[in-house]
Coordinates of C-alpha atoms in Angstrom, one line a residue:
Chain A
M602 CA -22.5 49.0 -106.1
P603 CA -21.8 47.2 -109.8
K604 CA -19.1 49.5 -110.3
L605 CA -16.7 48.6 -107.1
S606 CA -14.6 46.8 -108.4
H607 CA -14.0 48.4 -111.2
A608 CA -13.4 51.9 -109.5
L609 CA -10.9 49.4 -107.2
M610 CA -8.9 49.0 -110.2
L611 CA -8.9 52.4 -111.8
V612 CA -6.7 53.2 -108.5
A613 CA -4.8 50.5 -108.8
G614 CA -3.7 52.1 -112.4
L615 CA -3.6 55.1 -111.2
S616 CA -0.9 54.4 -108.8
L617 CA 3.3 55.2 -109.6
A618 CA 5.4 53.0 -111.1
A619 CA 8.6 52.4 -109.4
C620 CA 8.2 55.1 -106.3
A621 CA 11.9 56.3 -104.4
N622 CA 11.1 57.1 -100.7
P623 CA 12.6 58.9 -98.8
D624 CA 11.2 58.6 -95.4
R625 CA 11.4 55.5 -93.6
F626 CA 7.3 54.3 -94.1
G627 CA 4.7 54.4 -96.9
A628 CA 4.9 54.3 -100.2
G629 CA 6.9 50.7 -99.8
S630 CA 5.4 49.5 -97.0
D631 CA 2.0 50.4 -98.0
G632 CA 1.9 49.2 -101.3
F633 CA 2.4 52.4 -103.7
G634 CA 4.5 50.9 -106.1
P635 CA 4.2 47.5 -107.7
G636 CA 6.4 45.9 -104.9
G637 CA 3.6 46.0 -103.0
A638 CA 3.2 45.7 -99.3
G639 CA 6.5 45.0 -97.4
M640 CA 8.7 45.9 -100.2
G641 CA 10.8 48.8 -97.7
I642 CA 12.7 51.0 -99.1
D643 CA 14.5 50.6 -102.0
Q644 CA 18.0 53.1 -101.0
A645 CA 18.8 52.3 -105.1
G646 CA 16.2 54.0 -106.3
L647 CA 17.1 57.6 -105.5
G648 CA 20.0 57.3 -106.8
D649 CA 23.1 59.2 -105.7
V650 CA 23.3 61.5 -103.8
N651 CA 26.0 63.7 -105.3
D652 CA 24.0 63.9 -108.4
P653 CA 21.8 67.2 -108.3
R654 CA 19.2 65.8 -110.6
S655 CA 18.9 62.0 -108.0
P656 CA 15.7 62.0 -105.9
A657 CA 18.4 61.7 -103.7
F658 CA 20.0 64.4 -103.7
F659 CA 16.0 66.6 -103.4
Q660 CA 15.9 64.6 -99.7
S661 CA 19.4 65.6 -98.3
Q662 CA 20.5 68.5 -100.2
I663 CA 16.4 70.6 -100.9
G664 CA 15.0 69.0 -97.9
D665 CA 12.3 66.8 -98.8
R666 CA 10.0 68.1 -95.6
V667 CA 8.4 71.2 -94.0
F668 CA 7.2 71.6 -90.0
F669 CA 4.0 72.9 -88.9
T670 CA 3.1 73.8 -85.3
V671 CA 0.0 72.8 -83.7
D672 CA -3.3 71.9 -85.2
S673 CA -2.1 75.1 -88.2
S674 CA -1.9 74.1 -91.6
S675 CA 0.3 77.6 -92.3
L676 CA 3.6 77.4 -94.2
N677 CA 6.4 79.2 -91.8
D678 CA 9.2 81.4 -93.4
N679 CA 11.4 78.3 -93.3
A680 CA 8.6 75.8 -95.2
R681 CA 7.9 78.4 -97.7
Q682 CA 12.4 78.3 -98.6
T683 CA 12.2 75.1 -98.7
L684 CA 9.1 74.5 -101.3
Q685 CA 10.8 77.2 -103.4
A686 CA 13.5 75.5 -103.2
Q687 CA 11.5 71.5 -104.1
A688 CA 9.7 73.6 -106.9
R689 CA 13.6 74.8 -108.7
W690 CA 14.5 71.4 -108.6
L691 CA 10.7 69.7 -109.8
I692 CA 11.0 72.3 -112.2
D693 CA 14.9 71.3 -113.8
N694 CA 13.5 67.9 -113.6
P695 CA 10.1 67.3 -114.9
Q696 CA 10.3 63.3 -115.4
F697 CA 9.5 63.0 -111.7
R698 CA 5.5 63.2 -110.4
I699 CA 5.5 63.4 -106.4
I700 CA 3.1 62.6 -103.4
I701 CA 3.0 64.7 -100.3
E702 CA 2.3 63.1 -97.6
G703 CA 0.5 65.1 -94.7
H704 CA 0.9 64.3 -91.3
A705 CA -0.2 65.0 -88.0
D706 CA 1.3 64.6 -84.1
E707 CA 0.0 61.7 -81.9
R708 CA -1.8 64.4 -80.0
G709 CA -5.2 64.3 -81.3
T710 CA -7.8 62.3 -82.5
R711 CA -7.6 59.4 -84.8
E712 CA -9.6 61.2 -88.4
Y713 CA -9.0 64.4 -86.7
N714 CA -5.9 64.2 -87.5
V715 CA -6.2 62.4 -91.0
A716 CA -8.2 65.2 -92.0
L717 CA -5.5 67.5 -91.0
G718 CA -2.9 66.1 -92.5
A719 CA -4.3 66.1 -96.0
R720 CA -5.1 70.2 -95.3
R721 CA -1.3 70.1 -94.9
A722 CA -0.5 68.2 -98.1
N723 CA -3.0 70.4 -99.7
A724 CA -0.8 73.7 -98.2
V725 CA 2.2 72.6 -99.9
V726 CA 0.4 71.2 -103.3
E727 CA -1.0 75.3 -103.0
F728 CA 1.9 76.5 -102.8
L729 CA 4.0 74.3 -104.9
A730 CA 1.3 74.7 -107.7
A731 CA 1.7 78.7 -107.4
Q732 CA 5.6 78.0 -107.4
G733 CA 4.8 76.8 -111.4
I734 CA 4.5 73.2 -110.6
A735 CA 1.9 71.8 -112.5
T736 CA -1.3 69.8 -110.2
S737 CA -1.3 67.0 -112.7
R738 CA 2.2 65.7 -111.4
M739 CA 1.0 65.7 -107.6
R740 CA -0.8 63.6 -105.3
T741 CA -1.5 63.7 -101.9
V742 CA -2.2 61.3 -99.1
S743 CA -2.7 62.1 -95.4
Y744 CA -0.8 59.8 -92.5
G745 CA -2.7 61.4 -89.6
K746 CA -0.5 60.2 -87.0
E747 CA -0.2 57.4 -87.8
R748 CA 3.1 57.0 -89.4
P749 CA 5.5 59.1 -87.1
V750 CA 9.2 60.0 -87.5
E751 CA 9.9 60.5 -84.1
A752 CA 8.4 58.4 -80.9
C753 CA 9.3 60.3 -78.1
P754 CA 6.1 60.8 -76.0
E755 CA 7.7 65.2 -76.0
P756 CA 7.0 68.2 -77.8
R757 CA 10.4 67.7 -79.6
C758 CA 9.3 64.6 -81.1
W759 CA 5.8 65.7 -82.3
D760 CA 7.2 68.7 -83.6
V761 CA 9.1 67.0 -86.3
N762 CA 6.1 64.3 -86.8
R763 CA 4.0 67.5 -87.6
R764 CA 5.2 67.7 -91.4
A765 CA 4.5 67.4 -95.0
V766 CA 7.1 65.0 -96.6
T767 CA 8.0 65.8 -100.5
V768 CA 7.9 62.2 -101.5
I769 CA 9.7 61.9 -105.4
S770 CA 7.8 59.0 -107.7
V771 CA 11.0 57.6 -110.0
G772 CA 10.0 57.1 -113.7
A773 CA 6.6 57.4 -112.9
G774 CA 6.6 58.5 -116.5
A775 CA 4.0 61.5 -115.9
Chain B
M1317 CA -23.8 29.1 -85.1
S1318 CA -27.6 29.1 -83.5
I1319 CA -27.4 28.9 -80.2
T1320 CA -31.6 28.1 -78.9
R1321 CA -33.4 30.0 -76.1
R1322 CA -36.0 28.6 -74.4
K1323 CA -38.1 30.0 -72.0
A1324 CA -41.1 29.3 -69.5
L1325 CA -43.4 32.2 -69.7
L1326 CA -46.0 33.6 -68.0
L1327 CA -48.6 32.2 -70.8
P1328 CA -50.5 29.7 -70.6
A1329 CA -49.2 28.0 -74.4
A1330 CA -45.4 28.2 -72.5
F1331 CA -46.9 26.3 -69.6
A1332 CA -47.1 23.4 -72.2
A1333 CA -43.4 24.1 -73.2
S1334 CA -42.1 24.3 -70.4
A1335 CA -43.2 20.8 -69.5
M1336 CA -40.5 19.5 -71.9
L1337 CA -38.1 20.8 -69.3
P1338 CA -39.5 18.8 -65.9
G1339 CA -38.7 21.3 -63.0
L1340 CA -38.2 24.6 -65.1
T1341 CA -41.7 25.9 -63.4
P1342 CA -42.2 29.2 -63.9
A1343 CA -41.6 32.0 -61.1
R1344 CA -43.5 34.4 -60.5
A1345 CA -42.2 37.8 -61.8
R1346 CA -40.9 39.7 -59.2
A1347 CA -41.6 43.4 -58.5
Q1348 CA -39.5 46.4 -59.2
S1349 CA -39.2 47.1 -55.9
G1350 CA -38.2 44.0 -54.9
P1351 CA -35.4 43.7 -52.2
L1352 CA -32.7 42.4 -55.1
R1353 CA -31.8 45.2 -57.5
I1354 CA -28.8 46.8 -58.1
E1355 CA -30.0 50.3 -59.1
I1356 CA -26.7 50.9 -61.3
T1357 CA -27.9 55.1 -61.7
E1358 CA -27.0 55.1 -57.8
G1359 CA -24.0 57.3 -56.3
V1360 CA -22.6 54.1 -54.9
I1361 CA -22.4 50.7 -55.4
E1362 CA -21.5 48.2 -53.0
P1363 CA -20.3 44.4 -55.0
L1364 CA -23.8 42.7 -54.1
P1365 CA -22.6 38.9 -53.0
I1366 CA -23.5 36.7 -55.9
A1367 CA -22.8 32.2 -55.3
L1368 CA -21.7 30.6 -58.4
P1369 CA -21.2 27.2 -58.0
D1370 CA -20.1 24.5 -60.8
F1371 CA -22.9 24.2 -62.9
V1372 CA -24.3 20.1 -63.1
A1373 CA -23.0 18.2 -65.6
E1374 CA -25.9 16.0 -66.6
N1375 CA -24.5 13.6 -68.6
S1376 CA -20.9 12.8 -69.0
G1377 CA -20.2 15.1 -72.2
G1378 CA -21.0 17.5 -70.2
Q1379 CA -18.5 17.4 -67.2
Q1380 CA -16.5 19.0 -69.0
Y1381 CA -18.3 21.8 -69.0
A1382 CA -19.7 22.7 -65.7
A1383 CA -16.9 24.6 -64.2
Q1384 CA -15.8 26.4 -67.3
L1385 CA -19.4 27.7 -67.2
G1386 CA -19.6 28.8 -64.3
R1387 CA -16.0 30.3 -64.5
V1388 CA -17.0 32.9 -67.7
I1389 CA -20.2 33.6 -65.9
S1390 CA -19.1 34.9 -63.0
G1391 CA -15.6 36.7 -64.6
N1392 CA -18.7 38.7 -66.6
L1393 CA -20.8 39.4 -63.5
V1394 CA -17.8 40.7 -60.9
N1395 CA -15.6 42.3 -64.1
T1396 CA -18.7 44.7 -63.5
G1397 CA -18.2 45.6 -60.7
L1398 CA -21.8 45.6 -59.6
F1399 CA -20.7 41.7 -58.0
R1400 CA -19.0 39.9 -55.6
E1401 CA -18.1 36.6 -56.6
I1402 CA -18.1 34.0 -52.6
P1403 CA -15.6 31.6 -53.6
A1404 CA -16.6 28.7 -53.7
S1405 CA -14.5 27.7 -51.0
A1406 CA -16.8 29.2 -48.5
H1407 CA -20.3 27.6 -49.9
V1408 CA -21.7 25.6 -47.4
G1409 CA -24.6 24.4 -49.5
R1410 CA -23.8 22.3 -53.0
I1411 CA -25.8 22.3 -55.8
T1412 CA -26.0 18.5 -57.1
S1413 CA -29.5 18.4 -58.9
F1414 CA -30.0 21.1 -60.8
D1415 CA -33.8 20.2 -60.0
A1416 CA -33.8 19.8 -56.5
S1417 CA -35.3 22.6 -54.0
V1418 CA -32.6 25.0 -52.6
S1419 CA -31.9 25.1 -49.2
Y1420 CA -31.7 28.8 -48.6
A1421 CA -30.6 28.6 -45.3
D1422 CA -26.8 27.3 -46.3
W1423 CA -26.7 30.6 -49.2
R1424 CA -27.8 32.9 -46.3
A1425 CA -24.9 31.1 -44.0
V1426 CA -22.3 32.8 -46.7
N1427 CA -24.0 36.3 -47.7
A1428 CA -24.7 35.1 -50.8
Q1429 CA -27.3 37.3 -52.2
A1430 CA -27.8 36.1 -55.5
L1431 CA -27.8 32.5 -56.0
V1432 CA -27.5 31.6 -60.0
T1433 CA -28.1 27.5 -60.5
G1434 CA -27.9 25.8 -63.7
A1435 CA -26.7 21.8 -65.5
V1436 CA -25.0 21.5 -68.6
A1437 CA -25.7 18.8 -70.7
A1438 CA -23.7 17.5 -74.0
S1439 CA -23.1 14.9 -76.6
G1440 CA -22.8 14.8 -80.7
G1441 CA -21.6 18.2 -80.3
R1442 CA -24.5 19.8 -78.9
M1443 CA -25.2 20.2 -75.6
T1444 CA -27.5 21.9 -73.6
V1445 CA -27.2 24.9 -70.8
K1446 CA -29.6 25.6 -68.2
F1447 CA -30.2 28.2 -65.1
R1448 CA -32.2 29.7 -62.5
L1449 CA -31.8 32.6 -60.7
F1450 CA -32.3 32.9 -56.9
D1451 CA -33.4 35.9 -54.2
V1452 CA -31.4 34.1 -51.2
F1453 CA -32.6 36.4 -48.4
S1454 CA -36.0 36.2 -49.7
G1455 CA -36.3 33.0 -50.3
Q1456 CA -37.6 33.0 -54.5
Q1457 CA -36.2 32.4 -57.5
M1458 CA -36.3 35.3 -59.6
G1459 CA -37.8 34.9 -63.2
E1460 CA -38.0 31.3 -64.9
G1461 CA -35.5 29.3 -65.4
L1462 CA -33.9 29.4 -69.2
Q1463 CA -32.4 26.9 -71.5
F1464 CA -30.4 27.2 -74.0
G1465 CA -29.1 24.8 -77.1
G1466 CA -26.3 24.8 -79.4
P1467 CA -23.2 24.1 -80.7
T1468 CA -20.1 22.9 -77.8
D1469 CA -18.2 25.4 -79.7
S1470 CA -20.0 28.2 -78.6
W1471 CA -20.1 27.0 -75.1
R1472 CA -18.8 30.9 -73.9
R1473 CA -22.0 31.9 -75.8
M1474 CA -24.2 30.2 -74.1
A1475 CA -22.5 31.0 -70.2
H1476 CA -22.8 35.2 -72.5
K1477 CA -26.3 34.5 -72.6
V1478 CA -26.5 33.3 -69.3
S1479 CA -24.9 36.4 -67.9
D1480 CA -26.8 39.0 -69.9
A1481 CA -29.7 37.1 -68.2
V1482 CA -28.7 37.4 -64.4
Y1483 CA -27.0 40.9 -65.3
S1484 CA -30.5 41.9 -66.5
R1485 CA -32.8 40.5 -64.0
I1486 CA -30.6 42.2 -61.5
T1487 CA -30.1 45.3 -62.7
G1488 CA -32.9 45.9 -64.5
E1489 CA -30.8 47.1 -67.7
G1490 CA -30.4 45.0 -70.9
G1491 CA -27.4 42.9 -71.0
Y1492 CA -24.1 43.3 -72.7
F1493 CA -22.2 40.4 -72.5
D1494 CA -23.2 37.7 -75.4
S1495 CA -21.3 40.5 -78.2
R1496 CA -18.0 41.2 -79.7
V1497 CA -15.2 44.0 -80.3
V1498 CA -13.2 44.7 -83.2
F1499 CA -10.2 46.0 -83.1
V1500 CA -6.8 47.3 -84.4
A1501 CA -4.1 45.0 -83.5
E1502 CA -0.7 46.7 -83.3
T1503 CA 2.9 45.3 -83.7
G1504 CA 5.6 46.4 -84.8
P1505 CA 8.4 50.1 -83.4
R1506 CA 5.7 53.0 -83.3
D1507 CA 7.0 54.8 -86.5
N1508 CA 6.3 51.9 -88.5
R1509 CA 3.1 50.1 -87.2
R1510 CA 1.7 47.2 -87.9
K1511 CA -2.2 47.6 -87.6
Q1512 CA -4.8 44.6 -88.4
L1513 CA -8.4 44.6 -87.7
A1514 CA -8.7 41.7 -85.8
I1515 CA -12.7 40.5 -83.9
M1516 CA -12.8 39.1 -80.3
D1517 CA -15.9 38.7 -77.5
Q1518 CA -16.4 41.1 -75.3
D1519 CA -14.2 40.0 -72.9
G1520 CA -11.3 39.6 -74.7
A1521 CA -11.5 35.5 -76.0
N1522 CA -11.8 34.2 -79.2
V1523 CA -9.2 36.4 -81.3
Q1524 CA -9.6 36.1 -85.1
Y1525 CA -7.6 38.9 -87.5
L1526 CA -9.3 39.6 -90.3
T1527 CA -6.7 41.2 -92.4
D1528 CA -2.8 40.4 -92.7
G1529 CA -1.5 43.4 -91.9
N1530 CA 0.1 44.6 -94.7
A1531 CA -1.7 47.2 -95.2
L1532 CA -2.6 50.0 -92.8
V1533 CA -6.1 50.2 -90.4
F1534 CA -8.0 52.0 -88.4
A1535 CA -11.3 52.7 -86.9
P1536 CA -13.5 49.8 -87.9
R1537 CA -17.7 49.9 -87.2
F1538 CA -20.1 47.2 -87.1
S1539 CA -23.3 47.3 -88.8
P1540 CA -26.8 47.0 -87.0
D1541 CA -26.8 43.7 -87.5
G1542 CA -23.1 42.4 -86.5
G1543 CA -22.5 40.5 -90.2
R1544 CA -20.5 43.3 -92.2
I1545 CA -17.6 46.0 -90.3
L1546 CA -17.0 49.2 -91.9
Y1547 CA -13.0 50.9 -91.2
T1548 CA -10.2 52.5 -93.3
S1549 CA -7.3 50.8 -94.4
Y1550 CA -4.2 52.0 -96.9
E1551 CA -5.0 49.2 -99.5
T1552 CA -4.1 51.2 -102.6
G1553 CA -1.7 53.4 -100.9
F1554 CA -4.7 56.1 -100.2
P1555 CA -6.4 55.7 -97.2
R1556 CA -10.1 54.7 -98.6
I1557 CA -13.3 53.1 -96.9
Y1558 CA -13.8 49.7 -97.5
V1559 CA -17.3 47.1 -95.9
M1560 CA -16.1 43.6 -95.0
E1561 CA -18.4 40.8 -94.7
L1562 CA -17.5 38.7 -91.0
S1563 CA -18.8 35.7 -92.5
S1564 CA -16.9 35.3 -95.6
L1565 CA -13.9 38.3 -94.9
R1566 CA -15.0 39.4 -98.3
R1567 CA -14.0 43.2 -98.5
Q1568 CA -15.1 45.7 -100.9
V1569 CA -13.8 49.2 -101.5
L1570 CA -17.1 52.0 -100.9
G1571 CA -17.9 55.0 -103.4
D1572 CA -14.1 55.5 -104.6
Q1573 CA -13.1 58.6 -106.3
P1574 CA -9.2 59.2 -107.0
G1575 CA -7.7 62.3 -106.0
T1576 CA -9.8 62.3 -102.9
M1577 CA -9.4 60.4 -99.7
T1578 CA -12.2 58.7 -97.8
F1579 CA -11.9 57.6 -94.2
A1580 CA -14.2 57.6 -90.7
P1581 CA -16.9 55.4 -91.4
R1582 CA -19.9 54.5 -90.6
F1583 CA -23.6 52.8 -91.1
A1584 CA -26.7 54.5 -90.3
P1585 CA -28.7 52.4 -88.0
N1586 CA -31.4 51.1 -91.3
G1587 CA -27.5 49.5 -92.1
Q1588 CA -28.4 50.6 -95.5
T1589 CA -26.3 54.1 -95.3
V1590 CA -23.0 55.0 -94.5
I1591 CA -22.0 57.8 -93.5
Y1592 CA -18.2 59.3 -94.0
S1593 CA -15.4 62.0 -94.3
L1594 CA -14.1 62.6 -97.4
A1595 CA -10.9 64.7 -98.2
R1596 CA -10.3 66.8 -101.5
G1597 CA -8.3 69.6 -101.5
G1598 CA -7.4 70.9 -98.0
T1599 CA -11.2 70.3 -97.0
T1600 CA -12.7 67.6 -95.4
D1601 CA -16.7 67.1 -95.7
L1602 CA -19.5 65.0 -94.2
Y1603 CA -21.2 62.8 -97.3
T1604 CA -23.6 59.7 -97.2
L1605 CA -23.5 56.7 -100.1
D1606 CA -26.6 54.1 -99.9
L1607 CA -24.7 50.9 -101.1
S1608 CA -27.5 49.1 -102.9
S1609 CA -28.3 52.2 -105.5
G1610 CA -24.7 53.9 -104.8
R1611 CA -26.1 56.9 -104.6
I1612 CA -23.9 59.9 -103.1
V1613 CA -24.9 62.4 -101.1
Q1614 CA -22.7 65.5 -99.8
L1615 CA -24.2 66.7 -96.3
T1616 CA -22.1 69.2 -95.3
N1617 CA -19.8 71.8 -97.0
A1618 CA -17.7 74.2 -95.5
P1619 CA -14.2 75.0 -96.1
S1620 CA -13.1 73.6 -92.9
I1621 CA -12.1 69.7 -91.3
A1622 CA -16.2 68.1 -90.2
T1623 CA -15.5 64.6 -90.2
A1624 CA -16.1 61.5 -87.1
P1625 CA -19.9 61.2 -87.6
S1626 CA -22.6 59.7 -85.8
F1627 CA -25.6 58.3 -86.2
S1628 CA -28.7 58.9 -83.7
P1629 CA -30.0 55.5 -83.3
D1630 CA -34.1 57.2 -85.0
G1631 CA -31.9 57.6 -87.9
G1632 CA -32.8 61.5 -87.8
R1633 CA -29.7 63.0 -86.6
V1634 CA -26.3 62.8 -87.1
V1635 CA -23.4 63.6 -84.6
F1636 CA -19.8 64.8 -85.6
E1637 CA -17.0 66.8 -84.9
S1638 CA -16.2 70.3 -87.2
D1639 CA -13.3 73.0 -86.7
R1640 CA -15.4 74.8 -88.3
S1641 CA -14.9 77.5 -85.4
G1642 CA -11.1 77.4 -85.1
T1643 CA -11.4 74.3 -82.8
Q1644 CA -12.5 70.8 -82.8
Q1645 CA -16.1 70.5 -81.6
L1646 CA -19.1 68.5 -81.6
Y1647 CA -22.4 69.7 -83.9
V1648 CA -25.6 68.0 -84.6
M1649 CA -27.4 68.4 -87.5
A1650 CA -30.3 66.7 -89.6
A1651 CA -29.2 63.2 -91.2
G1652 CA -29.7 65.1 -94.9
G1653 CA -27.6 68.0 -93.8
G1654 CA -27.9 71.1 -93.4
E1655 CA -27.7 73.8 -90.4
A1656 CA -25.7 72.2 -87.3
R1657 CA -25.7 73.2 -84.0
R1658 CA -23.0 73.3 -82.0
I1659 CA -23.1 71.0 -78.9
S1660 CA -19.7 71.4 -77.2
N1661 CA -18.9 74.7 -74.9
G1662 CA -16.8 73.7 -72.5
P1663 CA -13.1 74.4 -72.9
G1664 CA -10.6 72.7 -74.8
R1665 CA -11.2 70.6 -78.0
Y1666 CA -14.1 67.8 -78.3
G1667 CA -13.7 64.9 -81.0
T1668 CA -15.1 61.5 -82.1
P1669 CA -18.9 61.8 -81.0
V1670 CA -20.3 59.3 -80.8
W1671 CA -24.8 58.5 -80.5
S1672 CA -25.3 56.3 -77.5
P1673 CA -27.8 53.1 -78.3
R1674 CA -30.5 54.4 -76.4
G1675 CA -30.4 57.8 -78.0
D1676 CA -30.1 59.6 -74.7
L1677 CA -25.7 60.5 -73.8
V1678 CA -23.0 61.4 -76.5
A1679 CA -19.5 60.1 -75.9
F1680 CA -16.8 61.9 -77.2
T1681 CA -13.6 62.1 -76.6
K1682 CA -11.9 65.8 -75.2
S1683 CA -8.3 67.1 -75.1
H1684 CA -7.8 69.8 -72.4
Q1685 CA -4.7 71.8 -70.8
G1686 CA -2.9 68.3 -72.0
R1687 CA -4.6 65.3 -70.6
F1688 CA -7.0 63.1 -72.6
H1689 CA -11.0 62.1 -71.6
I1690 CA -13.8 60.6 -72.7
G1691 CA -17.2 62.2 -71.6
V1692 CA -20.4 61.9 -71.9
M1693 CA -23.3 64.4 -72.2
R1694 CA -26.6 65.0 -73.8
T1695 CA -27.4 66.0 -77.3
D1696 CA -27.8 68.8 -76.5
G1697 CA -24.6 69.2 -75.2
S1698 CA -25.9 69.8 -71.5
G1699 CA -24.8 67.9 -68.4
E1700 CA -21.0 66.9 -69.4
R1701 CA -19.5 64.7 -67.7
L1702 CA -15.8 63.0 -67.7
L1703 CA -15.1 60.3 -66.7
T1704 CA -11.8 58.7 -67.9
A1705 CA -8.3 61.4 -67.9
S1706 CA -4.6 60.2 -69.2
F1707 CA -2.4 60.8 -71.2
L1708 CA -4.4 59.8 -74.7
D1709 CA -8.1 58.8 -74.4
E1710 CA -9.5 58.2 -77.7
G1711 CA -12.0 56.8 -79.7
P1712 CA -15.3 55.6 -77.3
S1713 CA -17.7 53.1 -78.6
W1714 CA -20.9 51.8 -76.9
A1715 CA -22.1 48.5 -75.2
P1716 CA -24.6 48.0 -77.1
N1717 CA -26.3 48.5 -73.7
G1718 CA -25.6 52.0 -73.6
R1719 CA -24.0 51.3 -69.5
V1720 CA -20.2 50.7 -70.4
I1721 CA -18.0 52.5 -73.0
M1722 CA -14.9 50.7 -74.5
F1723 CA -12.0 53.2 -75.7
T1724 CA -8.2 53.5 -76.4
R1725 CA -5.6 54.6 -73.5
E1726 CA -2.2 54.7 -74.1
T1727 CA 0.3 56.1 -71.9
A1728 CA 3.4 58.0 -72.5
G1729 CA 5.9 56.7 -74.6
G1730 CA 3.8 53.1 -74.2
D1731 CA 1.6 51.1 -76.3
P1732 CA -2.3 51.6 -76.7
S1733 CA -4.6 49.4 -75.0
L1734 CA -8.4 48.5 -74.6
Y1735 CA -10.2 49.5 -71.9
S1736 CA -14.2 49.9 -70.7
V1737 CA -15.6 52.5 -68.5
D1738 CA -18.5 52.3 -66.8
I1739 CA -20.8 55.7 -67.6
S1740 CA -21.1 56.2 -63.7
G1741 CA -17.5 56.6 -64.1
R1742 CA -16.6 53.7 -62.2
N1743 CA -15.2 50.1 -63.0
L1744 CA -12.2 51.2 -65.2
R1745 CA -11.5 48.2 -66.5
R1746 CA -8.5 46.9 -69.0
I1747 CA -9.2 44.3 -71.8
P1748 CA -7.0 42.2 -71.8
T1749 CA -5.4 41.6 -75.5
S1750 CA -2.6 39.5 -76.3
T1751 CA -0.8 42.7 -78.8
A1752 CA -1.1 46.3 -78.3
A1753 CA -4.3 46.9 -79.4
S1754 CA -7.0 50.2 -80.1
D1755 CA -10.1 51.8 -82.1
P1756 CA -12.3 49.1 -80.2
A1757 CA -16.0 49.0 -81.9
W1758 CA -18.7 47.3 -80.0
S1759 CA -21.0 44.5 -82.0
P1760 CA -24.9 44.8 -81.1
L1761 CA -26.0 41.7 -79.3
L1762 CA -25.6 38.9 -81.0
A1763 CA -28.9 37.2 -82.2

């Protein structure tokens, strides 16, 4: 496998520049951005929540996530409305790229949940693409059940853990 | 670390070797129907009473190991649920010389059915461990005496080798104590869990961390020779499969294709081929990668999820899970791909199938009506038996002898930990770990 190290460098080159992370984990802590491992959440990178062009506004006012029912990757009406608003914002703010994170609840096996998260993230990509967002601006990652936002062992927590989160990449220079 | 094994075989040449081990005379092989025998497949097991007096220290260097060896051996045997140790305080007899004849009456008096005697000598960082096994009631030695030699820092391995020999002679099954487990050590809050690959002996001793915890990792798997592991890591920010050489901890990403996610790798029995899942768009299919040529072959092509593949021990077939029918179910196909046959047919969802090392069974995770189970079925799907039930049991891994399964158990709101269970469904045990732990994978028997 002589090309392995080359392939690894290629991936590093593709990873996005500074990555604002509206979720409680992920990009920073898993080493997407130049801050690398343990960087944590760079709240400063999100900008002013009152600035409609800021990732903070996207996160809090547009809504950065949609939810799914058990084993499903179908987008319900609420999810479609959120994603339509996301698409409008992304069209207005073409300097940003996005990473769509797919997640599952903890009530499934680990490998299946990674595959299910990939399917959920892809459902968001396809919807946004149909709304006119270039696929070159979008990447997906699945965390399976590895990164719940709520930890309780009850349906009310599982309901919010089955999600796809649109993470804005700041200064990606797409 | 190498451990030598000497054996006085019932062969003329071996008799010459046994001359180097005075007193280790070969006993006659016992008939399979001999009285001291545990048939593991029998329905009810009354643990067999076994006496394990401290090993005899044959020099001053051996003294620090004499008692410890016996404790490790006893721990292994008693934890199988098949043996019960007669406490030393109850012993009438004393073993003061490895080569003195055994006073069977002393051991019958305390109702010991099996007796293990041993001796240890150590000097200059090397040690030798000898043992014999006796059938107390028939008053005969079982099998020949064995001697193991190796570095003193591998003393636990020698205890494991003795345990394997005792277990094998009494059960007729292969041993599994001289083996290791790679797993994921978990720390930190549930919503930002730190996960590190770690490796330990099968009894939880000698833990070593393999990754630093900066990247999320899951589902490590051993190579057939035990020298490498495959696993999935988010080192780049995206799930990718890696291979790590355990002796150096050097790791390498495999078969990387930007824009895709790879996970759920497992070795083929040849140690050269890796089978794994690749997610592209919303679809997850199975692929193989040849480690020497880099050649990648796509095995499945369905608009659904195919993951958690595992080879049959002969390398000819693959069992995996897919939701192509609408829910997670188990399928078997030829190792090169092609049509897959569904083997799971009960109610509920089935995932994480693993072919047993004997080739006779598939272990799996089943979820049904809000409960999770570890179960086994024959490779055609018949004979399904659920071995466990809990809030979340998942991810079975077979002991090298195909008699025991280790898996992850998570209680509601609690941390995950490692458990093992016999394929009979008996002897559910928690494996001690210093942190929360998940995704155990059992190594083959060490060389």
